[in-house]
Amino acid sequence: MNDLFAIAIHGGAGTLSRERFSTSVRQQYENALQQALQAGLHVLQNGGRSLDAVEASVIALEDCPLFNAGCGAVFDALGGHSMDAAIMNGSTLEAGAVAGISGFKNPIRVARAVMEKSRYVFLSGQGASDFAREHGCAEAAADYFYTEFRYNEWKQVQEKEQQNIVEKRFGTVGAVALDRDGTLAAATSTGGLTNKKYGRVGDSPVIGSGTYANNNSCAVSCTGDGEQFIQAVTAYDISCQLEYKQLTLQDACVHTMERLGSIKGSGGLIAVDRFGNIQMPFNTEGMYRACASSNAPTQVKIFD
Ligand code: ASP
């Protein structure tokens, strides 16, 4: 065990504009980020595992109605909440993911149960819900996930779609961490795109696209246009540049964000490498984010 540890979290990059932010709203978001960071940091400071740290931070963000995951998730086209989540252990490359689950309080716990209690990596829809129920994951009624803000947003998106205007509203939460044992982990959880149809699944639960961790390189959690993040295999793209080309995390992030931009993907990501370096790039107006490490002070930021 050594002294080095690091953690970064995000609360999405989708629905941010400076005009919407009064000082008090900004304060609410910053407090929520601070609390979620502390949940994971506490685990790491006490010598705990990065997997537990990323899960703890993501649970705090899922439980907070401000973010698009768990309570506060966006509405899908049927007026429900359909959620995706993934978690990955960088020391074993074990991973667990779920897509299109409804009615479970903390989708990230379901993803972790898939990783640790099944022989599968990725479960979806009704089957994933059956699995979650069998494994005692906490359930919640539909009104638990309801927020007025998301409801109004859904209605606006529906109106625009009737006029054939595509307006993307999204958001996601995620965490990456390095623990004192040198193990990296990543976790991501989302309600996906507002008014999504046809069982649409974004990048968040797709291992290598929205979530990835490998002790030889880094841990990454993404947020943004899920389709483009899948096309760019974003999280794995960063890992490969570290592992195969020995690039720094910073350079790898620059290249990957350029690639993403070239296919019109907007959003951002958080990443931590095996040396505890942290990067949090984005090409949107802002990204809810926070980080801390054993050798750097806590940062909580929304805009540039
Ligand atoms: N990437 C997520 C998705 O496409 C949304 C987001 O991160 O904002 O489902």
Coordinates of C-alpha atoms and ligand atoms in Angstrom, one line a residue:
M1 CA 0.0 0.0 0.0
N2 CA 1.3 3.5 -0.8
D3 CA 0.0 7.0 0.0
L4 CA -1.2 7.9 -3.4
F5 CA -5.0 8.1 -4.1
A6 CA -7.2 10.2 -6.4
I7 CA -10.8 10.6 -7.3
A8 CA -12.8 12.6 -9.8
I9 CA -16.6 12.8 -10.3
H10 CA -19.0 14.4 -12.8
G11 CA -22.6 15.2 -12.9
G12 CA -23.0 15.6 -16.7
A13 CA -22.4 18.2 -19.3
G14 CA -25.8 18.2 -21.1
T15 CA -28.1 20.9 -19.9
L16 CA -25.8 23.6 -18.9
S17 CA -26.0 27.3 -19.7
R18 CA -24.6 30.1 -17.7
E19 CA -27.9 32.1 -17.9
R20 CA -29.7 29.3 -16.0
F21 CA -27.4 29.7 -13.0
S22 CA -28.2 32.1 -10.3
T23 CA -25.7 32.2 -7.5
S24 CA -28.0 30.1 -5.3
V25 CA -28.6 27.4 -8.0
R26 CA -24.9 27.2 -8.6
Q27 CA -24.3 26.8 -4.9
Q28 CA -26.8 23.9 -4.8
Y29 CA -24.9 22.1 -7.5
E30 CA -21.5 22.8 -6.0
N31 CA -22.7 21.5 -2.6
A32 CA -24.1 18.3 -4.1
L33 CA -20.8 17.7 -6.0
Q34 CA -18.8 18.4 -2.8
Q35 CA -20.9 15.9 -0.9
A36 CA -20.6 13.2 -3.6
L37 CA -16.9 13.7 -3.8
Q38 CA -16.6 13.4 -0.1
A39 CA -18.5 10.1 -0.1
G40 CA -15.8 8.6 -2.3
L41 CA -12.9 10.4 -0.9
H42 CA -13.7 9.2 2.6
V43 CA -13.4 5.6 1.3
L44 CA -10.0 6.2 -0.2
Q45 CA -8.6 8.2 2.8
N46 CA -9.4 5.2 5.0
G47 CA -7.5 2.9 2.7
G48 CA -10.7 1.5 1.0
R49 CA -11.0 0.2 -2.5
S50 CA -11.5 2.4 -5.5
L51 CA -14.5 0.3 -6.5
D52 CA -16.2 1.2 -3.2
A53 CA -15.2 4.8 -3.7
V54 CA -16.7 5.2 -7.2
E55 CA -19.8 3.4 -6.1
A56 CA -20.3 5.6 -3.1
S57 CA -19.9 8.8 -5.1
V58 CA -22.2 7.6 -7.8
I59 CA -24.8 6.6 -5.3
A60 CA -24.7 10.1 -3.8
L61 CA -25.2 11.6 -7.2
E62 CA -28.0 9.1 -8.1
D63 CA -29.8 10.1 -4.8
C64 CA -29.5 13.8 -5.6
P65 CA -32.5 15.1 -7.7
L66 CA -30.3 17.6 -9.4
F67 CA -28.6 15.1 -11.7
N68 CA -29.9 12.8 -14.5
A69 CA -29.5 9.5 -12.8
G70 CA -31.6 7.6 -10.2
C71 CA -33.9 10.2 -8.5
G72 CA -34.1 13.1 -11.0
A73 CA -33.6 10.9 -14.1
V74 CA -35.0 12.3 -17.3
F75 CA -38.4 11.1 -18.8
D76 CA -38.4 8.7 -21.7
A77 CA -41.0 8.8 -24.6
L78 CA -43.4 6.7 -22.6
G79 CA -43.3 9.0 -19.6
G80 CA -41.1 6.6 -17.5
H81 CA -37.5 6.6 -16.4
S82 CA -35.3 4.0 -18.0
M83 CA -31.8 3.9 -16.7
D84 CA -28.3 2.6 -17.7
A85 CA -25.2 2.1 -15.5
A86 CA -21.8 0.4 -15.5
I87 CA -18.9 -0.2 -13.2
M88 CA -15.4 -1.6 -13.9
N89 CA -12.5 -2.9 -11.8
G90 CA -9.2 -1.9 -13.4
S91 CA -7.2 -4.7 -11.6
T92 CA -9.2 -7.6 -13.0
L93 CA -11.0 -6.0 -16.0
E94 CA -14.2 -7.3 -14.4
A95 CA -17.2 -5.2 -15.3
G96 CA -20.9 -5.1 -14.8
A97 CA -23.5 -3.1 -16.7
V98 CA -27.3 -2.7 -17.0
A99 CA -29.4 -0.9 -19.7
G100 CA -33.0 0.1 -19.7
I101 CA -33.9 -0.7 -16.1
S102 CA -36.8 1.1 -14.3
G103 CA -37.8 1.2 -10.7
F104 CA -34.5 0.6 -9.0
K105 CA -33.2 3.3 -6.7
N106 CA -29.5 2.9 -7.5
P107 CA -28.8 1.4 -10.9
I108 CA -25.1 1.4 -10.1
R109 CA -25.7 -1.1 -7.3
V110 CA -27.4 -3.3 -9.9
A111 CA -24.4 -3.0 -12.2
R112 CA -22.1 -4.0 -9.4
A113 CA -24.3 -7.0 -8.5
V114 CA -24.1 -8.0 -12.2
M115 CA -20.3 -7.8 -12.0
E116 CA -20.0 -9.7 -8.7
K117 CA -22.9 -12.0 -8.6
S118 CA -23.6 -13.2 -12.1
R119 CA -21.5 -14.8 -14.8
Y120 CA -22.5 -12.0 -17.3
V121 CA -21.2 -8.5 -17.9
F122 CA -24.2 -6.7 -19.5
L123 CA -27.9 -7.2 -18.7
S124 CA -30.8 -5.3 -20.2
G125 CA -34.5 -4.5 -19.8
Q126 CA -36.9 -7.0 -18.1
G127 CA -34.1 -9.5 -17.5
A128 CA -31.9 -7.0 -15.8
S129 CA -34.9 -6.0 -13.6
D130 CA -35.6 -9.6 -12.7
F131 CA -31.9 -10.1 -11.8
A132 CA -31.9 -6.9 -9.6
R133 CA -35.0 -8.0 -7.8
E134 CA -33.6 -11.5 -7.2
H135 CA -30.5 -9.9 -5.7
G136 CA -32.4 -7.6 -3.4
C137 CA -31.6 -4.3 -5.0
A138 CA -33.7 -1.5 -3.5
E139 CA -36.8 -0.6 -5.5
A140 CA -38.7 2.7 -5.6
A141 CA -42.1 3.7 -7.0
A142 CA -42.3 5.9 -10.1
D143 CA -42.9 9.1 -8.1
Y144 CA -39.5 8.7 -6.4
F145 CA -37.8 9.5 -9.7
Y146 CA -40.1 12.4 -10.6
T147 CA -38.8 16.0 -10.6
E148 CA -40.8 19.0 -11.9
F149 CA -37.7 20.3 -13.7
R150 CA -37.3 17.0 -15.7
Y151 CA -41.0 16.9 -16.4
N152 CA -41.1 20.4 -17.8
E153 CA -37.9 19.6 -19.8
W154 CA -39.6 16.5 -21.2
K155 CA -42.7 18.5 -22.3
Q156 CA -40.5 21.1 -24.0
V157 CA -38.6 18.4 -25.9
Q158 CA -41.8 16.8 -27.0
E159 CA -43.2 20.1 -28.3
K160 CA -40.0 20.7 -30.3
E161 CA -40.0 17.2 -31.7
Q162 CA -43.6 17.8 -32.9
Q163 CA -42.1 20.7 -34.9
N164 CA -39.3 18.4 -36.1
I165 CA -36.7 20.2 -34.1
V166 CA -34.3 17.8 -32.5
E167 CA -33.3 19.1 -29.1
K168 CA -31.0 16.9 -27.1
R169 CA -31.3 17.1 -23.3
F170 CA -29.2 14.8 -21.3
G171 CA -26.9 14.4 -18.4
T172 CA -25.2 11.6 -16.5
V173 CA -23.2 11.0 -13.4
G174 CA -19.9 9.2 -13.0
A175 CA -16.8 8.7 -10.9
V176 CA -13.2 7.4 -11.4
A177 CA -10.7 6.6 -8.7
L178 CA -7.3 5.3 -7.9
D179 CA -6.8 3.6 -4.5
R180 CA -3.8 3.2 -2.3
D181 CA -3.3 -0.4 -3.7
G182 CA -2.9 1.1 -7.2
T183 CA -6.3 -0.2 -8.4
L184 CA -8.3 2.0 -10.7
A185 CA -12.1 1.9 -11.0
A186 CA -14.8 3.7 -13.0
A187 CA -18.6 4.0 -12.6
T188 CA -21.2 5.7 -14.7
S189 CA -25.0 6.0 -14.3
T190 CA -27.6 7.8 -16.4
G191 CA -31.3 8.3 -17.3
G192 CA -30.0 8.9 -20.9
L193 CA -31.6 11.2 -23.4
T194 CA -34.9 13.0 -22.6
N195 CA -37.8 11.5 -24.6
K196 CA -35.7 8.6 -25.8
K197 CA -37.5 5.9 -27.8
Y198 CA -37.2 2.3 -29.0
G199 CA -35.0 1.1 -26.1
R200 CA -32.3 3.6 -27.0
V201 CA -29.1 3.0 -25.0
G202 CA -26.2 5.5 -24.9
D203 CA -22.6 5.1 -24.2
S204 CA -22.7 5.1 -20.4
P205 CA -23.2 1.4 -19.8
V206 CA -21.1 0.3 -22.8
I207 CA -17.8 -0.9 -21.5
G208 CA -15.0 1.0 -23.5
S209 CA -17.3 3.7 -24.7
G210 CA -18.7 5.6 -21.6
T211 CA -16.9 3.6 -18.9
Y212 CA -13.6 1.9 -18.7
A213 CA -10.8 1.0 -16.2
N214 CA -7.5 -0.7 -16.5
N215 CA -4.7 -0.7 -14.0
N216 CA -2.2 -0.5 -16.9
S217 CA -3.5 2.8 -18.0
C218 CA -6.4 4.7 -16.5
A219 CA -10.1 4.9 -15.5
V220 CA -12.6 6.9 -17.5
S221 CA -16.2 8.0 -17.2
C222 CA -17.9 10.0 -20.0
T223 CA -20.9 12.2 -20.5
G224 CA -22.4 13.7 -23.6
D225 CA -23.8 12.6 -26.9
G226 CA -24.0 8.9 -26.4
E227 CA -24.1 8.0 -30.0
Q228 CA -20.9 9.7 -30.9
F229 CA -19.2 8.5 -27.7
I230 CA -20.0 4.9 -28.8
Q231 CA -18.8 5.6 -32.3
A232 CA -15.5 6.9 -31.0
V233 CA -15.1 4.1 -28.3
T234 CA -14.1 7.1 -26.2
A235 CA -13.0 5.6 -22.9
Y236 CA -11.0 2.8 -24.4
D237 CA -9.5 5.2 -26.9
I238 CA -7.9 7.1 -24.1
S239 CA -6.7 4.0 -22.3
C240 CA -5.1 2.6 -25.5
Q241 CA -3.1 5.8 -26.1
L242 CA -1.6 5.4 -22.6
E243 CA -1.1 1.6 -22.8
Y244 CA 0.2 1.2 -26.4
K245 CA 1.7 4.6 -27.1
Q246 CA 2.8 5.7 -23.6
L247 CA 1.1 9.1 -24.1
T248 CA 0.4 11.2 -21.0
L249 CA -3.2 11.3 -19.8
Q250 CA -3.4 15.0 -20.8
D251 CA -2.2 14.4 -24.4
A252 CA -4.5 11.3 -24.8
C253 CA -7.5 13.4 -23.6
V254 CA -6.7 16.2 -26.1
H255 CA -6.5 13.7 -29.0
T256 CA -9.7 11.9 -28.0
M257 CA -11.7 15.1 -27.6
E258 CA -10.5 16.2 -31.0
R259 CA -11.7 12.9 -32.5
L260 CA -15.0 13.3 -30.8
G261 CA -15.3 16.9 -32.1
S262 CA -14.6 15.7 -35.6
I263 CA -17.8 13.6 -35.5
K264 CA -19.7 16.3 -33.8
G265 CA -19.8 14.7 -30.4
S266 CA -20.3 17.1 -27.6
G267 CA -19.7 16.4 -23.9
G268 CA -16.8 15.6 -21.7
L269 CA -15.2 13.0 -19.5
I270 CA -13.2 12.5 -16.3
A271 CA -10.1 10.3 -16.2
V272 CA -7.5 9.3 -13.7
D273 CA -4.3 7.5 -14.6
R274 CA -2.3 5.0 -12.5
F275 CA 0.0 7.8 -11.3
G276 CA -3.0 9.7 -9.9
N277 CA -3.1 12.4 -12.6
I278 CA -6.6 13.7 -13.2
Q279 CA -8.0 15.2 -16.4
M280 CA -11.6 16.5 -16.8
P281 CA -11.9 17.9 -20.4
F282 CA -15.2 18.9 -22.1
N283 CA -16.3 20.8 -25.2
T284 CA -19.6 22.0 -23.9
E285 CA -20.3 25.2 -22.0
G286 CA -19.7 23.5 -18.7
M287 CA -19.5 20.1 -17.0
Y288 CA -20.4 19.5 -13.3
R289 CA -17.2 18.1 -11.9
A290 CA -15.0 17.8 -8.8
C291 CA -11.8 16.1 -7.9
A292 CA -9.3 15.5 -5.1
S293 CA -6.2 13.5 -4.6
S294 CA -3.6 12.8 -1.9
N295 CA -1.3 15.4 -3.4
A296 CA -3.8 18.1 -4.7
P297 CA -6.5 20.1 -3.0
T298 CA -10.2 19.6 -3.7
Q299 CA -11.7 21.3 -6.8
V300 CA -15.4 21.7 -7.5
K301 CA -16.3 23.4 -10.8
I302 CA -19.1 23.8 -13.3
F303 CA -17.9 26.2 -16.0
D304 CA -14.4 26.9 -17.4
Ligands
ASP1 N1 -24.1 9.9 -22.5 C1 -25.4 9.8 -22.0 C2 -26.3 9.1 -23.0 O1 -26.1 9.3 -24.1 C3 -26.0 11.1 -21.7 C4 -25.0 12.1 -21.0 O2 -24.0 11.7 -20.6 O3 -25.4 13.2 -20.8 O4 -27.1 8.4 -22.6

